[in-house]
Short mmCIF file of C-alpha atoms in Angstrom, two decimals:
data_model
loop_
_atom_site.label_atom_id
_atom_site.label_comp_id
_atom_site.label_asym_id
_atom_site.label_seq_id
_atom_site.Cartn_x
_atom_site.Cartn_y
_atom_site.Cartn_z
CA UNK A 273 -31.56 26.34 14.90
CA UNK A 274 -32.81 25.03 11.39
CA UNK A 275 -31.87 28.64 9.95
CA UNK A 276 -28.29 28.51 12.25
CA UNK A 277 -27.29 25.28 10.37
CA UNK A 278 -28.39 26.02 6.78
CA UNK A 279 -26.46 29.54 7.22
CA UNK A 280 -23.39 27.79 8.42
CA UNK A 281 -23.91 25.25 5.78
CA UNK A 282 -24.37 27.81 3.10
CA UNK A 283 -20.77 29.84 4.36
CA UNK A 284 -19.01 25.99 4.76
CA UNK A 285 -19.66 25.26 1.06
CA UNK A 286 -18.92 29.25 0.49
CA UNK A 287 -15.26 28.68 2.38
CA UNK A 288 -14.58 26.17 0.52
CA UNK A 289 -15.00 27.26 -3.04
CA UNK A 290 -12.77 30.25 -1.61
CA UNK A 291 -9.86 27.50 -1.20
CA UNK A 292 -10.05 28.13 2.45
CA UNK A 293 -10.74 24.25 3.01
CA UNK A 294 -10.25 24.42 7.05
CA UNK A 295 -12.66 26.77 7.84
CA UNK A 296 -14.94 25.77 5.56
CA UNK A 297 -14.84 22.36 6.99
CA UNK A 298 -14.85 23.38 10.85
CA UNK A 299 -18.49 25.18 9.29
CA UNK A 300 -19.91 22.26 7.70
CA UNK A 301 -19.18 19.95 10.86
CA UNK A 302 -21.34 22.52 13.17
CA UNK A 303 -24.37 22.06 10.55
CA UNK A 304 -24.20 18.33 10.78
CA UNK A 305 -23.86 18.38 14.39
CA UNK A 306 -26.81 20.60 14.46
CA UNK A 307 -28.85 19.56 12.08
CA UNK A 308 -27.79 14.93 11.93
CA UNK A 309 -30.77 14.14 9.40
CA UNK A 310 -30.16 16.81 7.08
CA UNK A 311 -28.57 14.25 4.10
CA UNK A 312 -26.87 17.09 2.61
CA UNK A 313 -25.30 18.38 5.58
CA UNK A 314 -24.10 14.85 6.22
CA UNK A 315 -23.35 14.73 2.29
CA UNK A 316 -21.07 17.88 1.53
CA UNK A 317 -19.59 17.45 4.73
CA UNK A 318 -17.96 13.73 3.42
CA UNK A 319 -17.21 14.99 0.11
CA UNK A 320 -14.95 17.77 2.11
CA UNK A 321 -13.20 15.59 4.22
CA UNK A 322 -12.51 13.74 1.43
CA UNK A 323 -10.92 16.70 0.11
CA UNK A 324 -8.71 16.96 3.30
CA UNK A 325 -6.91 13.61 2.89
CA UNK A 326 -9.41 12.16 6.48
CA UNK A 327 -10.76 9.46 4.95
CA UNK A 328 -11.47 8.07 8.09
CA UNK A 329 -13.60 10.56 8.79
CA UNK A 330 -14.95 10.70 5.47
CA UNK A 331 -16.22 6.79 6.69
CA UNK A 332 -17.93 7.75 9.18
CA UNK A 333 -19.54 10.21 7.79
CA UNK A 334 -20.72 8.50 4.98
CA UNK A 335 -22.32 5.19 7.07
CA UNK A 336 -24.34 8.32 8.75
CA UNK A 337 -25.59 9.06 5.23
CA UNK A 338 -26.46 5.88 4.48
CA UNK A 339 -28.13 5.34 7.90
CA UNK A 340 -30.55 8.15 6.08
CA UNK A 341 -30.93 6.67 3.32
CA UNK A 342 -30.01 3.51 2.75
CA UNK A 343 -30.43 3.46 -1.04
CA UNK A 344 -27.92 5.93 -2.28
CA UNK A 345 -26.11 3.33 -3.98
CA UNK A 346 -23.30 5.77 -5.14
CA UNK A 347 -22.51 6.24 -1.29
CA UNK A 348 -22.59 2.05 -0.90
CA UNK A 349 -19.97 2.26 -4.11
CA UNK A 350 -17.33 5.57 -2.11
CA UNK A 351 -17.58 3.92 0.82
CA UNK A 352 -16.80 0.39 -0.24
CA UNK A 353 -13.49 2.06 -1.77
CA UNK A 354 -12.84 3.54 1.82
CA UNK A 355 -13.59 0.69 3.52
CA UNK A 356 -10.79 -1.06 1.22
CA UNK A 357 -8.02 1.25 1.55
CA UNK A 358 -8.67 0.62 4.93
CA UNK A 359 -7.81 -2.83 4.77
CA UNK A 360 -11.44 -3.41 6.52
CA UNK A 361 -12.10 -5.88 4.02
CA UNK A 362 -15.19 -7.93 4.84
CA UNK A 363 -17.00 -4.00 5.57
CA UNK A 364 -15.79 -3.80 1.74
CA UNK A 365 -17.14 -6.40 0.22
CA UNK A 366 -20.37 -5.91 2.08
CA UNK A 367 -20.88 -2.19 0.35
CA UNK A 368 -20.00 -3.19 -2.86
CA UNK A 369 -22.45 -5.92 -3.00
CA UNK A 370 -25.17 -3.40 -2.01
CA UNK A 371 -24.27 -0.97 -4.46
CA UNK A 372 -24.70 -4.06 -6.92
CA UNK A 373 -27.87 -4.39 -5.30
CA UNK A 374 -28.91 -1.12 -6.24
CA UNK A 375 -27.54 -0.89 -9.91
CA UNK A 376 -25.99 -4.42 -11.38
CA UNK A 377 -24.56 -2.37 -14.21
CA UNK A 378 -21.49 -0.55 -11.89
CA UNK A 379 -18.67 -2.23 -12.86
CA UNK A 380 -16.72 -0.17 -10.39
CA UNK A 381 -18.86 -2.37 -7.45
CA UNK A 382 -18.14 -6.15 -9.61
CA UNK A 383 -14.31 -4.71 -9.40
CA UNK A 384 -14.43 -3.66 -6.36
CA UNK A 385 -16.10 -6.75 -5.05
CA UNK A 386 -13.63 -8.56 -7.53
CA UNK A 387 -10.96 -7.34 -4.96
CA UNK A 388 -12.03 -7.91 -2.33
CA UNK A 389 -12.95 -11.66 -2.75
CA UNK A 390 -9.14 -11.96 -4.35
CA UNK A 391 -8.17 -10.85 -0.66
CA UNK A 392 -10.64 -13.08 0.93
CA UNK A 393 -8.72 -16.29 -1.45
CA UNK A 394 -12.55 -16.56 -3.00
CA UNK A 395 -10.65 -16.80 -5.88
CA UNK A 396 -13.49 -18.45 -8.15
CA UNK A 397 -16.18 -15.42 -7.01
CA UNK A 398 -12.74 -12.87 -7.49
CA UNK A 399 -12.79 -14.05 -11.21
CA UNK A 400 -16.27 -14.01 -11.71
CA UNK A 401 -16.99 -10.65 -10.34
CA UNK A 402 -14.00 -9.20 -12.63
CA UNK A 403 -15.08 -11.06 -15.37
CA UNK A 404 -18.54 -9.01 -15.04
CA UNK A 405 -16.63 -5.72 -14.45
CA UNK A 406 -14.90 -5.86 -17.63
CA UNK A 407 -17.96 -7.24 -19.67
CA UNK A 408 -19.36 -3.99 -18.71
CA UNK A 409 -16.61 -1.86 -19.20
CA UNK A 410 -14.80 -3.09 -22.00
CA UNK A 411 -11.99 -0.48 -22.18
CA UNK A 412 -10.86 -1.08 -19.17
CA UNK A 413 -7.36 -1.83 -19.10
CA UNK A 414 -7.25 -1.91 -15.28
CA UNK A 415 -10.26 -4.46 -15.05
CA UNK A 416 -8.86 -6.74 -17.92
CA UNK A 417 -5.56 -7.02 -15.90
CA UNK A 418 -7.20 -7.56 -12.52
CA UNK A 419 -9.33 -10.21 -14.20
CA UNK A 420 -6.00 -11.80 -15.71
CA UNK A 421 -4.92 -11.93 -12.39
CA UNK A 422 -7.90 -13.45 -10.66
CA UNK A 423 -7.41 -16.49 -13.58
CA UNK A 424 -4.21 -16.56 -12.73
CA UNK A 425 -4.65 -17.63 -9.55
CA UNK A 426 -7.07 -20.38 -10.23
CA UNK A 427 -4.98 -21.95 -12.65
CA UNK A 428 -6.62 -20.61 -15.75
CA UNK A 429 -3.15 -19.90 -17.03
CA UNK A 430 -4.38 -19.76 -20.56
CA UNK A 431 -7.10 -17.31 -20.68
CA UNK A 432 -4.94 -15.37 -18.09
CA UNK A 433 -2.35 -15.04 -20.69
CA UNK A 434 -5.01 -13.36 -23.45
CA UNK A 435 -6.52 -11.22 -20.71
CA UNK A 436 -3.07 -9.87 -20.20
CA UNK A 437 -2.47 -9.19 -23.80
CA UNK A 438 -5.77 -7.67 -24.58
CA UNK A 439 -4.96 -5.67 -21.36
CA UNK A 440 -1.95 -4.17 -23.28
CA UNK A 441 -3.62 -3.76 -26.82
CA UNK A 442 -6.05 -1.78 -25.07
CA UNK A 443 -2.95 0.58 -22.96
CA UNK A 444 0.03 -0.19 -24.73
CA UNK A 445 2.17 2.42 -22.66
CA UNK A 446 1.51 0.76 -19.10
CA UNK A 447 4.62 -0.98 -17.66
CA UNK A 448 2.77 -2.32 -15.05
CA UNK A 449 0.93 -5.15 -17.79
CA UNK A 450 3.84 -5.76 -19.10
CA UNK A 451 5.49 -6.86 -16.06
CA UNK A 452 2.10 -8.61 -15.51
CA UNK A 453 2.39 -10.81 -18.56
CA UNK A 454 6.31 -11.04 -17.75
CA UNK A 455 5.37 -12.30 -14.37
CA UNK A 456 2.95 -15.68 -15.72
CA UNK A 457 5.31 -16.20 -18.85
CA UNK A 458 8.23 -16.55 -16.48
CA UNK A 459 6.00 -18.79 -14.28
CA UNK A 460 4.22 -21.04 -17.07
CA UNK A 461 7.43 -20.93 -19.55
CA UNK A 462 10.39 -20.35 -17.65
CA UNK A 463 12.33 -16.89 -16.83
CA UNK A 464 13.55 -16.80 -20.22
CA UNK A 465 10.16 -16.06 -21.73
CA UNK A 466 9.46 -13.46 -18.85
CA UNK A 467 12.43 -11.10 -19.27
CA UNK A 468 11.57 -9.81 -22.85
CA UNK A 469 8.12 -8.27 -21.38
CA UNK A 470 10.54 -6.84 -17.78
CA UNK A 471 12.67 -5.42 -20.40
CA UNK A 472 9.82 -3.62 -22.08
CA UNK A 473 7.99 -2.72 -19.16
CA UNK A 474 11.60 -0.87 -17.87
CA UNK A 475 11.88 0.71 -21.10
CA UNK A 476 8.35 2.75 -20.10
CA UNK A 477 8.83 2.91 -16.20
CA UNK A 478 12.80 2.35 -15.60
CA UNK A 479 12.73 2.68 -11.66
CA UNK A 480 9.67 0.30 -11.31
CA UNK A 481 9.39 -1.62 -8.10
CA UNK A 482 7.57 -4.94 -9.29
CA UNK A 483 9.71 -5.21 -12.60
CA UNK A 484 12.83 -4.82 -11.00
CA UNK A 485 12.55 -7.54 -8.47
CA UNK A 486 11.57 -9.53 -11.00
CA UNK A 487 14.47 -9.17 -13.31
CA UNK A 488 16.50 -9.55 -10.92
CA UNK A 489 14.90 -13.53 -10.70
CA UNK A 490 14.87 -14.40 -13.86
CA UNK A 491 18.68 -13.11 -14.53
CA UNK A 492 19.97 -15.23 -11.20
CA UNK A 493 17.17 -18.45 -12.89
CA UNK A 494 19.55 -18.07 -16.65
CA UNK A 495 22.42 -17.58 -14.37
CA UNK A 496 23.41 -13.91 -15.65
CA UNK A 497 24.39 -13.14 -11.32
CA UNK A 498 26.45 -10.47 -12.33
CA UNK A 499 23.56 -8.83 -14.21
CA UNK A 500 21.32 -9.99 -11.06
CA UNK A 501 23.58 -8.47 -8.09
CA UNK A 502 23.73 -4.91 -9.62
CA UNK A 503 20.09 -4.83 -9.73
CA UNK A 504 20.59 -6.38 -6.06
CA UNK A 505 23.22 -4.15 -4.70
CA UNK A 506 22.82 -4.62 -0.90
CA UNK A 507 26.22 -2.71 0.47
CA UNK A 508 25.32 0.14 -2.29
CA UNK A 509 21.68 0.71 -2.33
CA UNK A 510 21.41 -0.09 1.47
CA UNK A 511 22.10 1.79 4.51
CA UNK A 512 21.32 1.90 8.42
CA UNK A 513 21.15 4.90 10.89
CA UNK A 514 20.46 5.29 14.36
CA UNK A 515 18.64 8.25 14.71
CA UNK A 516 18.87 11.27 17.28
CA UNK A 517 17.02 13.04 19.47
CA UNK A 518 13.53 13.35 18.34
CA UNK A 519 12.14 17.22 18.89
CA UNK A 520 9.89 17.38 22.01
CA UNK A 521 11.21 14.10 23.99
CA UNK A 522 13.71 14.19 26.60
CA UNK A 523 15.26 11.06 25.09
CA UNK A 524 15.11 8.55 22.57
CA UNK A 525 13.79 5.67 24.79
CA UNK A 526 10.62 8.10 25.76
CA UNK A 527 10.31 8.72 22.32
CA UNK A 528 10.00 5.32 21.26
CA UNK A 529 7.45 4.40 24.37
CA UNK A 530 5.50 7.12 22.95
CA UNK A 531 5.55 5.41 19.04
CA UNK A 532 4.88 2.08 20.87
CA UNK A 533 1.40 3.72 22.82
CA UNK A 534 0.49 5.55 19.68
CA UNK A 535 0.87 2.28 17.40
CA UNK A 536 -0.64 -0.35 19.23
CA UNK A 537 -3.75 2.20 20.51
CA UNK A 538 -4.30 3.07 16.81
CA UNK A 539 -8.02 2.47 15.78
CA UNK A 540 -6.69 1.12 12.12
CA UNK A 541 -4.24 -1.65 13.78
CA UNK A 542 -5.51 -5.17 12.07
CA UNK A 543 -4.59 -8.87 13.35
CA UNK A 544 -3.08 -10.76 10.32
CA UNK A 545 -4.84 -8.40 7.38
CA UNK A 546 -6.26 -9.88 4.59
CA UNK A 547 -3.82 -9.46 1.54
CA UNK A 548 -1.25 -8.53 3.25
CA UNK A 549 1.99 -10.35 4.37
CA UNK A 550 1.85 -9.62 8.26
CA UNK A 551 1.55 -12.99 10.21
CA UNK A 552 0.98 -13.60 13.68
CA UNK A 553 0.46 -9.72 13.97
CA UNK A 554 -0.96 -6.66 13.21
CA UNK A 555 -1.03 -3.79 10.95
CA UNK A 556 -2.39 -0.41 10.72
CA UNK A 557 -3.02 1.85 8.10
CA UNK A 558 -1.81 5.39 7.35
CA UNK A 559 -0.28 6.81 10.37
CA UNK A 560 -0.20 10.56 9.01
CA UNK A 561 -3.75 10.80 8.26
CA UNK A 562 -5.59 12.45 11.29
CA UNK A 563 -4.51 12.34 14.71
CA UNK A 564 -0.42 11.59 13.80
CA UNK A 565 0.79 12.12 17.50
CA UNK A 566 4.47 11.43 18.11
CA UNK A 567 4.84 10.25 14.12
CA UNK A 568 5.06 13.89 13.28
CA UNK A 569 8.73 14.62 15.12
CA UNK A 570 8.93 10.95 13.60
CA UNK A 571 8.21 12.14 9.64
CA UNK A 572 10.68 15.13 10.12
CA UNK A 573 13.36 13.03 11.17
CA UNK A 574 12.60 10.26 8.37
CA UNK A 575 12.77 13.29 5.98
CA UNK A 576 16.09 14.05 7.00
CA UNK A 577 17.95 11.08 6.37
CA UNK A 578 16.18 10.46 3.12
CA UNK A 579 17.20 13.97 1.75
CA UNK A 580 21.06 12.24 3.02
CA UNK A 581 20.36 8.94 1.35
CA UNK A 582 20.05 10.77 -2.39
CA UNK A 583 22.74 13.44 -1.48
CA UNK A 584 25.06 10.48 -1.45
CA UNK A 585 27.47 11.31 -4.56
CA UNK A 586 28.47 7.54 -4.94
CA UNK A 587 25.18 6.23 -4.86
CA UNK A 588 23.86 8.82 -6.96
CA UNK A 589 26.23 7.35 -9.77
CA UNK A 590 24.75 3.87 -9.15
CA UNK A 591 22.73 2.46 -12.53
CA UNK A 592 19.54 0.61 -10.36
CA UNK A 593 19.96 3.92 -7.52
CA UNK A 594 15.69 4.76 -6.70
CA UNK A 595 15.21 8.22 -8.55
CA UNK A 596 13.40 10.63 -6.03
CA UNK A 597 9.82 11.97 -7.72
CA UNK A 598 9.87 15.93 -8.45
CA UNK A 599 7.05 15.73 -5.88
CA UNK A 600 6.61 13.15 -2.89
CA UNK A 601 5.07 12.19 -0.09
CA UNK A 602 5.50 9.79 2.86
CA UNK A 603 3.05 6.94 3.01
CA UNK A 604 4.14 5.11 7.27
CA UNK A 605 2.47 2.56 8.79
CA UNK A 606 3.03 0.59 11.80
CA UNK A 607 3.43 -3.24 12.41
CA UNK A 608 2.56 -4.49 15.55
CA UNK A 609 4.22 -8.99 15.72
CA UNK A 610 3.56 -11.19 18.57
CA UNK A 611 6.11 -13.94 19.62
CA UNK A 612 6.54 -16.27 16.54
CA UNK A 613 4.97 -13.46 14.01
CA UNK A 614 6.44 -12.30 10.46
CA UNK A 615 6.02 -11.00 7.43
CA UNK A 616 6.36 -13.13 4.02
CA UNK A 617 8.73 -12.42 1.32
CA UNK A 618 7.46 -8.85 -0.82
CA UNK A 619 7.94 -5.64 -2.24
CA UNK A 620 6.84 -2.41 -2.34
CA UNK A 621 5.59 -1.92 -5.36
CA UNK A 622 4.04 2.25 -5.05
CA UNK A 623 7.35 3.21 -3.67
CA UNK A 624 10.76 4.62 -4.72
CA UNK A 625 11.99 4.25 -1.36
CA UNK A 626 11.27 2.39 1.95
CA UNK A 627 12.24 2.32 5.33
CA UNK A 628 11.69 0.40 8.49
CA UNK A 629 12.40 2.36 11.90
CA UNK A 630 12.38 -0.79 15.23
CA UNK A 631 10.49 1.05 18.11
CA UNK A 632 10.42 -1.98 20.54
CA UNK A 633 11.65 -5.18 20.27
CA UNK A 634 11.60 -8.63 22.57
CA UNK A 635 14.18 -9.32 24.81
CA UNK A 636 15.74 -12.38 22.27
CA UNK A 637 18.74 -11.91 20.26
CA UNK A 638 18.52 -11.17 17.17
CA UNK A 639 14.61 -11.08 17.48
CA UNK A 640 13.01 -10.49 14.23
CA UNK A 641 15.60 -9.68 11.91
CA UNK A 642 15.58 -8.22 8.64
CA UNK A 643 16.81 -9.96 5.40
CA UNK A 644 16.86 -9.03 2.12
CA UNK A 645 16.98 -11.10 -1.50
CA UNK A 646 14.97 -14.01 -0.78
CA UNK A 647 11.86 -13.83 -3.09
CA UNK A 648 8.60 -15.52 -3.34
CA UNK A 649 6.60 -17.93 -5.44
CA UNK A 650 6.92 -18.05 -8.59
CA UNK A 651 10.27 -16.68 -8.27
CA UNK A 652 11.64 -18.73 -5.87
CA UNK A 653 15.37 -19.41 -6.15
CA UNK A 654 17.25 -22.57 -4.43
CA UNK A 655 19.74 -20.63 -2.97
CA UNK A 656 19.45 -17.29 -3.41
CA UNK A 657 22.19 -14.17 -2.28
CA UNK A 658 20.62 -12.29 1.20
CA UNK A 659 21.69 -9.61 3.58
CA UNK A 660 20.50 -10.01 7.12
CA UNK A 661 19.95 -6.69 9.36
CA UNK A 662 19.89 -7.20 12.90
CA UNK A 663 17.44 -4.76 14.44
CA UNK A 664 17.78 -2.93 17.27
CA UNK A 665 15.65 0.62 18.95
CA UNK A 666 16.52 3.06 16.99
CA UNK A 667 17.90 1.93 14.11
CA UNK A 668 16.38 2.87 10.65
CA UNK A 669 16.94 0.90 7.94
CA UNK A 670 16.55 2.39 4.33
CA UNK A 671 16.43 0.20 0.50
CA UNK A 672 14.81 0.54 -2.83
CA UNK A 673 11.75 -0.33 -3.10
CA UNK A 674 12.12 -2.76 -5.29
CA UNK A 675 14.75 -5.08 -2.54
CA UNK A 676 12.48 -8.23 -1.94
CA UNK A 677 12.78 -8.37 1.85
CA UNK A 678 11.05 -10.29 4.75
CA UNK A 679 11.08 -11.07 9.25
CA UNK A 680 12.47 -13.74 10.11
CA UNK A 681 10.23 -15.04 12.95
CA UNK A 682 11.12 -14.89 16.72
CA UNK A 683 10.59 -16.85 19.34
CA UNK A 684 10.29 -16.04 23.30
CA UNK A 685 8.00 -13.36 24.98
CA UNK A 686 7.24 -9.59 24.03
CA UNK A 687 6.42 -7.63 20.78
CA UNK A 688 8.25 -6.63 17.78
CA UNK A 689 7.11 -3.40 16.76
CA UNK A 690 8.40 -1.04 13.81
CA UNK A 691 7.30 2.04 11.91
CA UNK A 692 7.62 1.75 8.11
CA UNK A 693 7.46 3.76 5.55
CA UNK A 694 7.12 4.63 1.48
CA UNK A 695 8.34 7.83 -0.25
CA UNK A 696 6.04 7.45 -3.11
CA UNK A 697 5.79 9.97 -6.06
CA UNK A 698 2.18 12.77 -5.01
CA UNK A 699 -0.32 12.99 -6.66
#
């Protein structure tokens, strides 16, 4: 058996150097099942399914290495970044702090733990463990800017101010610190110090999410609305669909029964996730990683109207239209909202485009609605422009990225349950 699982092994590793990535990894999961203790059967075999885009398996996989050996600290370090993209936050922080445990001198572990104590609102031990992070890795643009943040957040206004600046001495050409120091100026000093740094951070990444949105508050805050509503073009940049038959269902209503089983059975469905804006629900993470069930006739017809949202010929002519990446990819998640859930004010700042498709809704009205324009701290506005989508089964609802948006909360029995979605740039 021993010689059985170091040949498969052996041809795994060979299959996979041959690009042939399936079968190699079908080989490699025999010789772990085999052989359990062999480390690097359990080993290569994460590393692959890393390489396949299952990162939940790659999880697993990985906590059975460490069951091994419990002092491969570069294992604590990958699966501390799993457990975070996961949104299983606490599991994070716990395998960054052992990697620390085995070597102090990772700053990839003090910024990884540095995020996940900003998530946790441990905002002094956030700082702290950024602050170590970019001690130990001074060229760090990233770090400096998530330590700017951190300080921030605690009030530190100041010193968040340098950390942002040194940020962009040290990666002049990312738009993303620019909006960053944009962002506190425009909070500390007023919009009118903010919009130089949106306006440079635009001139580098023109279609970006964050700096959009927050143009588009500082032009309505110095009263510029005409400036502020193209940026803000609801009836343009906008549009709703109810969609068709989906391939494989005899109707739309099983269709969406099927969406409802598959999203609130889903092992990666959170109550009220750390860092994120769900309230009074739940969340899951990426829907078309492993088993994707009825979300694959779902993606095909998602794919379909975006290709019709960019054919559009008048909003192709539109100045703040999203640009679609030479390359893409869908990133859809579900969010499951019990009576009197919602989601906060936000963005999303990866994507060109989003979406929201309503699966199942209570039996209330306008239950849940949609509205868009109303931003949040610091960029709340007293009265600001909105457009309010009534949802309904069905109905998709596509907008720029970029559209600050939020639920309105419902009252009454039942759940409120929608599939959204990202087309973000691959890669």
């Amino acid at each position: 058996m021993q010689a059985d699982a170091a040949a498969l092994h052996s041809s795994g590793i060979a299959a996979v150097k041959r690009g042939q990535l399936a079968e190699g990894r079908a080989m490699l999961e025999r010789a772990a099942q085999q052989q359990p203790n062999v480390l690097q059967f359990q080993g290569d075999l994460a590393q692959v399914q890393l390489m396949a885009g299952d990162e939940a398996s790659a999880i697993k996989t990985l906590q059975i290495c460490l069951k091994l050996n419990p002092g491969l600290t570069p294992f604590w370090l990958n699966l501390g970044i799993l457990q975070l993209r996961a949104d299983r936050i606490d599991e994070a922080g716990e395998c960054f702090q052992k990697a620390i445990d085995g070597d102090a001198r990772l700053a990839d572990a003090h910024g990884g733990l540095g995020v996940v104590r900003q998530r946790q609102k441990r905002l002094p031990e956030a700082a702290e463990a950024f602050e170590k992070a970019a001690a130990l890795s001074p060229q760090d643009a990233e770090l400096r800017s998530n330590l700017a943040g951190a300080l921030q957040e605690i009030g530190e206004n100041d010193r968040a101010i340098a950390a942002f600046e040194e940020a962009i001495r040290l990666a002049p050409d990312r738009a993303a610190l620019h909006t960053h120091l944009g962002v506190i100026l425009h909070e500390v000093r007023g919009a009118e110090a903010g919009l130089p740094h949106y306006d440079r951070a635009l001139g580098l990444h023109p279609g970006d999410a964050r700096t959009l949105a927050a143009k588009r508050s500082a032009l309505v805050s110095l009263g510029r609305d005409e400036e502020a509503a193209a940026i803000f073009d609801f009836d343009a940049l906008i549009t709703t669909v109810q969609l068709g038959a989906a391939p494989g269902y005899r109707d739309m209503a099983a269709f969406n029964e099927a969406l409802a089983a598959h999203a609130v059975s889903h092992p990666s469905l959170i109550s009220d996730p750390l860092g994120r804006t769900t309230r009074g629900g739940g969340q899951t993470g990426q829907l078309l990683e492993g088993e994707a069930g009825p979300v694959t006739a779902l993606e095909g017809l998602l794919r379909q109207e975006v290709d019709a949202y960019f054919a559009d010929p008048a909003r192709a002519r539109h100045p703040f239209r999203p640009h679609r990446p030479a390359t893409d990819r869908l990133d859809v998640w579900a969010t499951v909202l019990d009576s009197g859930g919602y989601q906060d004010p936000h963005i999303h700042p990866s994507g060109v485009l989003s979406g929201v498709y309503y699966v199942q809704l209570p039996e209330t009205g306008d239950a849940g609605a949609l509205e868009f324009g109303r931003p949040p701290a610091p960029f709340t506005l007293p009265d600001p422009e909105v457009m309010v989508v009534r949802p309904e089964p069905g109905l998709l609802v596509l907008f720029p990225s970029f559209f600050w948006h939020r639920t309105i909360p419902f009252p009454g029995e039942g759940r409120r349950i929608s599939i959204a979605f990202d087309l973000t740039p691959a890669g």
